[in-house]
mmCIF file with all atom_site columns, C-alpha atoms in Angstrom:
data_model
loop_
_atom_site.group_PDB
_atom_site.id
_atom_site.type_symbol
_atom_site.label_atom_id
_atom_site.label_alt_id
_atom_site.label_comp_id
_atom_site.label_asym_id
_atom_site.label_entity_id
_atom_site.label_seq_id
_atom_site.pdbx_PDB_ins_code
_atom_site.Cartn_x
_atom_site.Cartn_y
_atom_site.Cartn_z
_atom_site.occupancy
_atom_site.B_iso_or_equiv
_atom_site.pdbx_formal_charge
_atom_site.auth_seq_id
_atom_site.auth_comp_id
_atom_site.auth_asym_id
_atom_site.auth_atom_id
_atom_site.pdbx_PDB_model_num
ATOM 1   C CA . MET A 1 1   ? 11.074  -47.523 -8.484 1.00 51.00 ? 1   MET A CA 1
ATOM 2   C CA . LYS A 1 2   ? 10.721  -46.574 -4.813 1.00 52.00 ? 2   LYS A CA 1
ATOM 3   C CA . LYS A 1 3   ? 10.148  -42.923 -5.705 1.00 51.00 ? 3   LYS A CA 1
ATOM 4   C CA . LEU A 1 4   ? 7.394   -43.916 -8.122 1.00 47.00 ? 4   LEU A CA 1
ATOM 5   C CA . LEU A 1 5   ? 5.785   -46.153 -5.514 1.00 49.00 ? 5   LEU A CA 1
ATOM 6   C CA . LEU A 1 6   ? 6.059   -43.493 -2.801 1.00 48.00 ? 6   LEU A CA 1
ATOM 7   C CA . THR A 1 7   ? 4.605   -40.871 -5.106 1.00 49.00 ? 7   THR A CA 1
ATOM 8   C CA . THR A 1 8   ? 1.732   -43.180 -5.989 1.00 52.00 ? 8   THR A CA 1
ATOM 9   C CA . LEU A 1 9   ? 1.026   -43.982 -2.338 1.00 50.00 ? 9   LEU A CA 1
ATOM 10  C CA . LEU A 1 10  ? 1.410   -40.388 -1.177 1.00 47.00 ? 10  LEU A CA 1
ATOM 11  C CA . ILE A 1 11  ? -2.240  -40.478 -0.286 1.00 44.00 ? 11  ILE A CA 1
ATOM 12  C CA . PHE A 1 12  ? -1.047  -41.754 3.144  1.00 41.00 ? 12  PHE A CA 1
ATOM 13  C CA . GLY A 1 13  ? -4.196  -42.165 5.142  1.00 40.00 ? 13  GLY A CA 1
ATOM 14  C CA . THR A 1 14  ? -6.496  -40.348 2.750  1.00 43.00 ? 14  THR A CA 1
ATOM 15  C CA . ALA A 1 15  ? -9.258  -41.871 0.696  1.00 46.00 ? 15  ALA A CA 1
ATOM 16  C CA . ILE A 1 16  ? -10.580 -41.119 -2.754 1.00 48.00 ? 16  ILE A CA 1
ATOM 17  C CA . VAL A 1 17  ? -14.341 -41.208 -2.364 1.00 48.00 ? 17  VAL A CA 1
ATOM 18  C CA . HIS A 1 18  ? -17.005 -41.343 -5.033 1.00 47.00 ? 18  HIS A CA 1
ATOM 19  C CA . GLY A 1 19  ? -20.592 -42.158 -4.229 1.00 46.00 ? 19  GLY A CA 1
ATOM 20  C CA . GLN A 1 20  ? -24.217 -41.270 -4.055 1.00 53.00 ? 20  GLN A CA 1
ATOM 21  C CA . ASP A 1 21  ? -26.446 -40.821 -1.027 1.00 69.00 ? 21  ASP A CA 1
ATOM 22  C CA . LYS A 1 22  ? -26.670 -44.563 -0.349 1.00 84.00 ? 22  LYS A CA 1
ATOM 23  C CA . MET A 1 23  ? -23.337 -45.893 -1.642 1.00 87.00 ? 23  MET A CA 1
ATOM 24  C CA . GLN A 1 24  ? -19.708 -44.987 -1.028 1.00 86.00 ? 24  GLN A CA 1
ATOM 25  C CA . PHE A 1 25  ? -16.510 -46.452 -2.508 1.00 86.00 ? 25  PHE A CA 1
ATOM 26  C CA . SER A 1 26  ? -13.063 -45.670 -1.063 1.00 88.00 ? 26  SER A CA 1
ATOM 27  C CA . ILE A 1 27  ? -9.520  -46.491 -2.147 1.00 90.00 ? 27  ILE A CA 1
ATOM 28  C CA . ILE A 1 28  ? -6.981  -46.334 0.682  1.00 88.00 ? 28  ILE A CA 1
ATOM 29  C CA . GLY A 1 29  ? -3.195  -46.638 0.455  1.00 88.00 ? 29  GLY A CA 1
ATOM 30  C CA . GLY A 1 30  ? -0.115  -45.775 2.409  1.00 86.00 ? 30  GLY A CA 1
ATOM 31  C CA . TYR A 1 31  ? 3.033   -46.667 4.286  1.00 84.00 ? 31  TYR A CA 1
ATOM 32  C CA . GLU A 1 32  ? 2.683   -48.823 7.417  1.00 77.00 ? 32  GLU A CA 1
ATOM 33  C CA . HIS A 1 33  ? 5.242   -49.102 10.205 1.00 75.00 ? 33  HIS A CA 1
ATOM 34  C CA . PHE A 1 34  ? 4.595   -51.622 13.001 1.00 71.00 ? 34  PHE A CA 1
ATOM 35  C CA . LYS A 1 35  ? 6.788   -50.294 15.787 1.00 69.00 ? 35  LYS A CA 1
ATOM 36  C CA . LYS A 1 36  ? 5.056   -51.832 18.811 1.00 62.00 ? 36  LYS A CA 1
ATOM 37  C CA . GLU A 1 37  ? 4.148   -55.251 17.359 1.00 59.00 ? 37  GLU A CA 1
ATOM 38  C CA . ASN A 1 38  ? 7.438   -56.878 18.325 1.00 61.00 ? 38  ASN A CA 1
ATOM 39  C CA . PRO A 1 39  ? 10.144  -54.723 19.920 1.00 63.00 ? 39  PRO A CA 1
ATOM 40  C CA . HIS A 1 40  ? 12.915  -56.841 18.368 1.00 67.00 ? 40  HIS A CA 1
ATOM 41  C CA . ASN A 1 41  ? 11.600  -56.978 14.783 1.00 68.00 ? 41  ASN A CA 1
ATOM 42  C CA . GLN A 1 42  ? 11.656  -53.988 12.473 1.00 72.00 ? 42  GLN A CA 1
ATOM 43  C CA . THR A 1 43  ? 8.541   -54.279 10.306 1.00 78.00 ? 43  THR A CA 1
ATOM 44  C CA . ALA A 1 44  ? 7.472   -51.775 7.643  1.00 81.00 ? 44  ALA A CA 1
ATOM 45  C CA . GLY A 1 45  ? 5.745   -51.911 4.295  1.00 86.00 ? 45  GLY A CA 1
ATOM 46  C CA . TYR A 1 46  ? 3.077   -50.627 1.935  1.00 88.00 ? 46  TYR A CA 1
ATOM 47  C CA . GLY A 1 47  ? -0.649  -51.275 1.984  1.00 89.00 ? 47  GLY A CA 1
ATOM 48  C CA . LEU A 1 48  ? -3.431  -50.760 -0.538 1.00 91.00 ? 48  LEU A CA 1
ATOM 49  C CA . GLY A 1 49  ? -7.109  -51.429 -0.038 1.00 92.00 ? 49  GLY A CA 1
ATOM 50  C CA . CYS A 1 50  ? -10.643 -50.624 -1.044 1.00 93.00 ? 50  CYS A CA 1
ATOM 51  C CA . GLU A 1 51  ? -13.914 -50.371 0.856  1.00 92.00 ? 51  GLU A CA 1
ATOM 52  C CA . PHE A 1 52  ? -17.545 -50.335 -0.237 1.00 92.00 ? 52  PHE A CA 1
ATOM 53  C CA . LYS A 1 53  ? -20.303 -48.956 2.036  1.00 91.00 ? 53  LYS A CA 1
ATOM 54  C CA . TYR A 1 54  ? -24.048 -49.243 1.516  1.00 92.00 ? 54  TYR A CA 1
ATOM 55  C CA . TYR A 1 55  ? -26.175 -47.023 3.771  1.00 90.00 ? 55  TYR A CA 1
ATOM 56  C CA . PHE A 1 56  ? -29.454 -48.531 5.042  1.00 89.00 ? 56  PHE A CA 1
ATOM 57  C CA . TYR A 1 57  ? -30.468 -45.369 6.866  1.00 84.00 ? 57  TYR A CA 1
ATOM 58  C CA . ASN A 1 58  ? -28.867 -41.959 7.334  1.00 83.00 ? 58  ASN A CA 1
ATOM 59  C CA . ARG A 1 59  ? -26.067 -43.319 9.575  1.00 86.00 ? 59  ARG A CA 1
ATOM 60  C CA . LEU A 1 60  ? -26.217 -47.150 9.623  1.00 92.00 ? 60  LEU A CA 1
ATOM 61  C CA . TYR A 1 61  ? -24.360 -49.015 6.854  1.00 93.00 ? 61  TYR A CA 1
ATOM 62  C CA . ALA A 1 62  ? -23.068 -52.415 5.704  1.00 95.00 ? 62  ALA A CA 1
ATOM 63  C CA . LEU A 1 63  ? -19.556 -52.643 4.338  1.00 94.00 ? 63  LEU A CA 1
ATOM 64  C CA . ALA A 1 64  ? -17.230 -54.926 2.420  1.00 95.00 ? 64  ALA A CA 1
ATOM 65  C CA . ASN A 1 65  ? -13.463 -54.375 2.227  1.00 93.00 ? 65  ASN A CA 1
ATOM 66  C CA . PHE A 1 66  ? -10.261 -55.785 0.767  1.00 94.00 ? 66  PHE A CA 1
ATOM 67  C CA . HIS A 1 67  ? -6.676  -55.046 1.831  1.00 91.00 ? 67  HIS A CA 1
ATOM 68  C CA . ALA A 1 68  ? -3.327  -56.136 0.385  1.00 92.00 ? 68  ALA A CA 1
ATOM 69  C CA . GLY A 1 69  ? 0.071   -55.385 1.872  1.00 90.00 ? 69  GLY A CA 1
ATOM 70  C CA . ILE A 1 70  ? 3.769   -56.137 1.350  1.00 88.00 ? 70  ILE A CA 1
ATOM 71  C CA . TYR A 1 71  ? 5.960   -55.902 4.445  1.00 86.00 ? 71  TYR A CA 1
ATOM 72  C CA . ASN A 1 72  ? 9.701   -56.285 5.007  1.00 84.00 ? 72  ASN A CA 1
ATOM 73  C CA . GLU A 1 73  ? 10.725  -57.679 8.383  1.00 80.00 ? 73  GLU A CA 1
ATOM 74  C CA . PHE A 1 74  ? 14.219  -57.591 9.834  1.00 77.00 ? 74  PHE A CA 1
ATOM 75  C CA . THR A 1 75  ? 15.484  -59.087 13.100 1.00 73.00 ? 75  THR A CA 1
ATOM 76  C CA . PRO A 1 76  ? 18.904  -57.691 14.037 1.00 67.00 ? 76  PRO A CA 1
ATOM 77  C CA . ARG A 1 77  ? 21.504  -59.911 15.669 1.00 60.00 ? 77  ARG A CA 1
ATOM 78  C CA . THR A 1 78  ? 21.388  -57.886 18.899 1.00 58.00 ? 78  THR A CA 1
ATOM 79  C CA . ALA A 1 79  ? 17.776  -58.974 19.417 1.00 51.00 ? 79  ALA A CA 1
ATOM 80  C CA . MET A 1 80  ? 18.619  -62.656 18.973 1.00 50.00 ? 80  MET A CA 1
ATOM 81  C CA . ALA A 1 81  ? 21.732  -62.444 21.165 1.00 51.00 ? 81  ALA A CA 1
ATOM 82  C CA . GLU A 1 82  ? 19.467  -62.556 24.243 1.00 57.00 ? 82  GLU A CA 1
ATOM 83  C CA . VAL A 1 83  ? 18.745  -66.220 23.453 1.00 56.00 ? 83  VAL A CA 1
ATOM 84  C CA . GLY A 1 84  ? 22.384  -67.274 23.571 1.00 58.00 ? 84  GLY A CA 1
ATOM 85  C CA . GLU A 1 85  ? 25.450  -67.181 21.360 1.00 58.00 ? 85  GLU A CA 1
ATOM 86  C CA . VAL A 1 86  ? 23.945  -65.928 18.129 1.00 59.00 ? 86  VAL A CA 1
ATOM 87  C CA . ASP A 1 87  ? 25.852  -63.953 15.527 1.00 63.00 ? 87  ASP A CA 1
ATOM 88  C CA . PHE A 1 88  ? 23.470  -63.535 12.602 1.00 67.00 ? 88  PHE A CA 1
ATOM 89  C CA . SER A 1 89  ? 20.408  -61.539 11.567 1.00 72.00 ? 89  SER A CA 1
ATOM 90  C CA . MET A 1 90  ? 17.387  -62.466 9.453  1.00 76.00 ? 90  MET A CA 1
ATOM 91  C CA . HIS A 1 91  ? 15.391  -60.651 6.780  1.00 79.00 ? 91  HIS A CA 1
ATOM 92  C CA . TRP A 1 92  ? 12.141  -61.819 5.149  1.00 84.00 ? 92  TRP A CA 1
ATOM 93  C CA . ARG A 1 93  ? 9.126   -60.484 3.236  1.00 87.00 ? 93  ARG A CA 1
ATOM 94  C CA . THR A 1 94  ? 5.457   -61.054 4.044  1.00 86.00 ? 94  THR A CA 1
ATOM 95  C CA . ARG A 1 95  ? 2.534   -60.641 1.649  1.00 90.00 ? 95  ARG A CA 1
ATOM 96  C CA . GLU A 1 96  ? -0.891  -60.231 3.205  1.00 90.00 ? 96  GLU A CA 1
ATOM 97  C CA . TYR A 1 97  ? -4.359  -60.369 1.651  1.00 92.00 ? 97  TYR A CA 1
ATOM 98  C CA . LYS A 1 98  ? -7.533  -59.692 3.660  1.00 93.00 ? 98  LYS A CA 1
ATOM 99  C CA . GLY A 1 99  ? -11.205 -59.531 2.788  1.00 94.00 ? 99  GLY A CA 1
ATOM 100 C CA . GLY A 1 100 ? -14.058 -58.792 5.121  1.00 95.00 ? 100 GLY A CA 1
ATOM 101 C CA . ALA A 1 101 ? -17.654 -57.722 5.652  1.00 96.00 ? 101 ALA A CA 1
ATOM 102 C CA . GLY A 1 102 ? -19.427 -56.000 8.496  1.00 96.00 ? 102 GLY A CA 1
ATOM 103 C CA . MET A 1 103 ? -21.572 -53.177 9.829  1.00 96.00 ? 103 MET A CA 1
ATOM 104 C CA . GLY A 1 104 ? -20.871 -49.611 10.874 1.00 94.00 ? 104 GLY A CA 1
ATOM 105 C CA . ILE A 1 105 ? -22.433 -46.413 12.115 1.00 94.00 ? 105 ILE A CA 1
ATOM 106 C CA . ASP A 1 106 ? -21.544 -42.752 11.606 1.00 91.00 ? 106 ASP A CA 1
ATOM 107 C CA . LEU A 1 107 ? -21.267 -41.081 15.020 1.00 93.00 ? 107 LEU A CA 1
ATOM 108 C CA . LEU A 1 108 ? -20.746 -37.532 13.748 1.00 90.00 ? 108 LEU A CA 1
ATOM 109 C CA . LYS A 1 109 ? -21.227 -36.441 10.170 1.00 83.00 ? 109 LYS A CA 1
ATOM 110 C CA . THR A 1 110 ? -20.174 -33.003 8.937  1.00 85.00 ? 110 THR A CA 1
ATOM 111 C CA . GLN A 1 111 ? -19.921 -31.660 5.421  1.00 82.00 ? 111 GLN A CA 1
ATOM 112 C CA . ARG A 1 112 ? -16.243 -32.687 4.989  1.00 83.00 ? 112 ARG A CA 1
ATOM 113 C CA . HIS A 1 113 ? -15.492 -35.169 7.817  1.00 84.00 ? 113 HIS A CA 1
ATOM 114 C CA . ASN A 1 114 ? -16.985 -38.249 9.457  1.00 82.00 ? 114 ASN A CA 1
ATOM 115 C CA . ILE A 1 115 ? -16.382 -39.879 12.810 1.00 91.00 ? 115 ILE A CA 1
ATOM 116 C CA . TYR A 1 116 ? -17.533 -43.475 12.658 1.00 89.00 ? 116 TYR A CA 1
ATOM 117 C CA . THR A 1 117 ? -17.163 -46.904 14.222 1.00 94.00 ? 117 THR A CA 1
ATOM 118 C CA . GLN A 1 118 ? -17.326 -50.177 12.340 1.00 92.00 ? 118 GLN A CA 1
ATOM 119 C CA . ALA A 1 119 ? -16.765 -53.878 12.928 1.00 94.00 ? 119 ALA A CA 1
ATOM 120 C CA . THR A 1 120 ? -15.770 -56.358 10.248 1.00 92.00 ? 120 THR A CA 1
ATOM 121 C CA . PHE A 1 121 ? -15.039 -60.064 10.068 1.00 94.00 ? 121 PHE A CA 1
ATOM 122 C CA . GLY A 1 122 ? -13.334 -61.942 7.288  1.00 93.00 ? 122 GLY A CA 1
ATOM 123 C CA . LEU A 1 123 ? -10.466 -64.051 6.061  1.00 93.00 ? 123 LEU A CA 1
ATOM 124 C CA . ALA A 1 124 ? -6.754  -63.289 5.789  1.00 89.00 ? 124 ALA A CA 1
ATOM 125 C CA . LYS A 1 125 ? -4.025  -65.058 3.826  1.00 91.00 ? 125 LYS A CA 1
ATOM 126 C CA . LEU A 1 126 ? -0.360  -64.566 4.706  1.00 85.00 ? 126 LEU A CA 1
ATOM 127 C CA . LYS A 1 127 ? 2.469   -65.650 2.439  1.00 87.00 ? 127 LYS A CA 1
ATOM 128 C CA . GLN A 1 128 ? 5.941   -65.405 3.956  1.00 84.00 ? 128 GLN A CA 1
ATOM 129 C CA . SER A 1 129 ? 9.207   -65.784 2.080  1.00 81.00 ? 129 SER A CA 1
ATOM 130 C CA . VAL A 1 130 ? 12.057  -67.973 3.284  1.00 78.00 ? 130 VAL A CA 1
ATOM 131 C CA . PRO A 1 131 ? 14.208  -65.939 5.712  1.00 77.00 ? 131 PRO A CA 1
ATOM 132 C CA . VAL A 1 132 ? 17.551  -64.742 4.374  1.00 76.00 ? 132 VAL A CA 1
ATOM 133 C CA . ILE A 1 133 ? 20.211  -65.184 7.052  1.00 76.00 ? 133 ILE A CA 1
ATOM 134 C CA . HIS A 1 134 ? 23.099  -62.728 7.217  1.00 70.00 ? 134 HIS A CA 1
ATOM 135 C CA . SER A 1 135 ? 26.046  -64.280 9.099  1.00 68.00 ? 135 SER A CA 1
ATOM 136 C CA . TYR A 1 136 ? 28.614  -62.127 10.864 1.00 61.00 ? 136 TYR A CA 1
ATOM 137 C CA . ARG A 1 137 ? 30.878  -65.005 11.859 1.00 58.00 ? 137 ARG A CA 1
ATOM 138 C CA . PRO A 1 138 ? 33.669  -66.147 9.517  1.00 52.00 ? 138 PRO A CA 1
ATOM 139 C CA . THR A 1 139 ? 32.947  -69.586 8.098  1.00 51.00 ? 139 THR A CA 1
ATOM 140 C CA . VAL A 1 140 ? 35.417  -72.467 8.237  1.00 49.00 ? 140 VAL A CA 1
ATOM 141 C CA . GLU A 1 141 ? 35.143  -75.238 5.671  1.00 52.00 ? 141 GLU A CA 1
ATOM 142 C CA . MET A 1 142 ? 35.188  -78.845 6.845  1.00 49.00 ? 142 MET A CA 1
ATOM 143 C CA . GLY A 1 143 ? 38.569  -80.570 6.617  1.00 53.00 ? 143 GLY A CA 1
ATOM 144 C CA . THR A 1 144 ? 40.668  -77.408 6.821  1.00 52.00 ? 144 THR A CA 1
ATOM 145 C CA . LYS A 1 145 ? 42.910  -76.385 9.666  1.00 54.00 ? 145 LYS A CA 1
ATOM 146 C CA . ASN A 1 146 ? 42.369  -73.284 11.719 1.00 51.00 ? 146 ASN A CA 1
ATOM 147 C CA . THR A 1 147 ? 45.646  -71.470 12.239 1.00 51.00 ? 147 THR A CA 1
#
């Protein structure tokens, strides 16, 4: 399943574009790794989105976009050991949905490439699963003797 998903999202950072002179539609997908977000958490996942641009003039445009992502987050026990005596790690999954609208401008437009800047505003919805805790300490049941 992972190979199929990776093959499908091999577009990593590229966009499939179809449009006319005034309209442009893009589909964007890829693998995302958030290394600097939190130095203790290991966060990575897959994202898929689409973007619609409508050009008012040669370079000025309005845009609407949607993004969906699934991310796995893992906090190792060494990161939590700084807090005190902790001997477990946590793993959870986050689903993210974002929609937005805004304006943009093409700074440099060549035949095959664009350099642009854009600003969007919108709403985001995060759905996080219940963390799964992996314990590294042997458990002792109540009412039993430790020998």
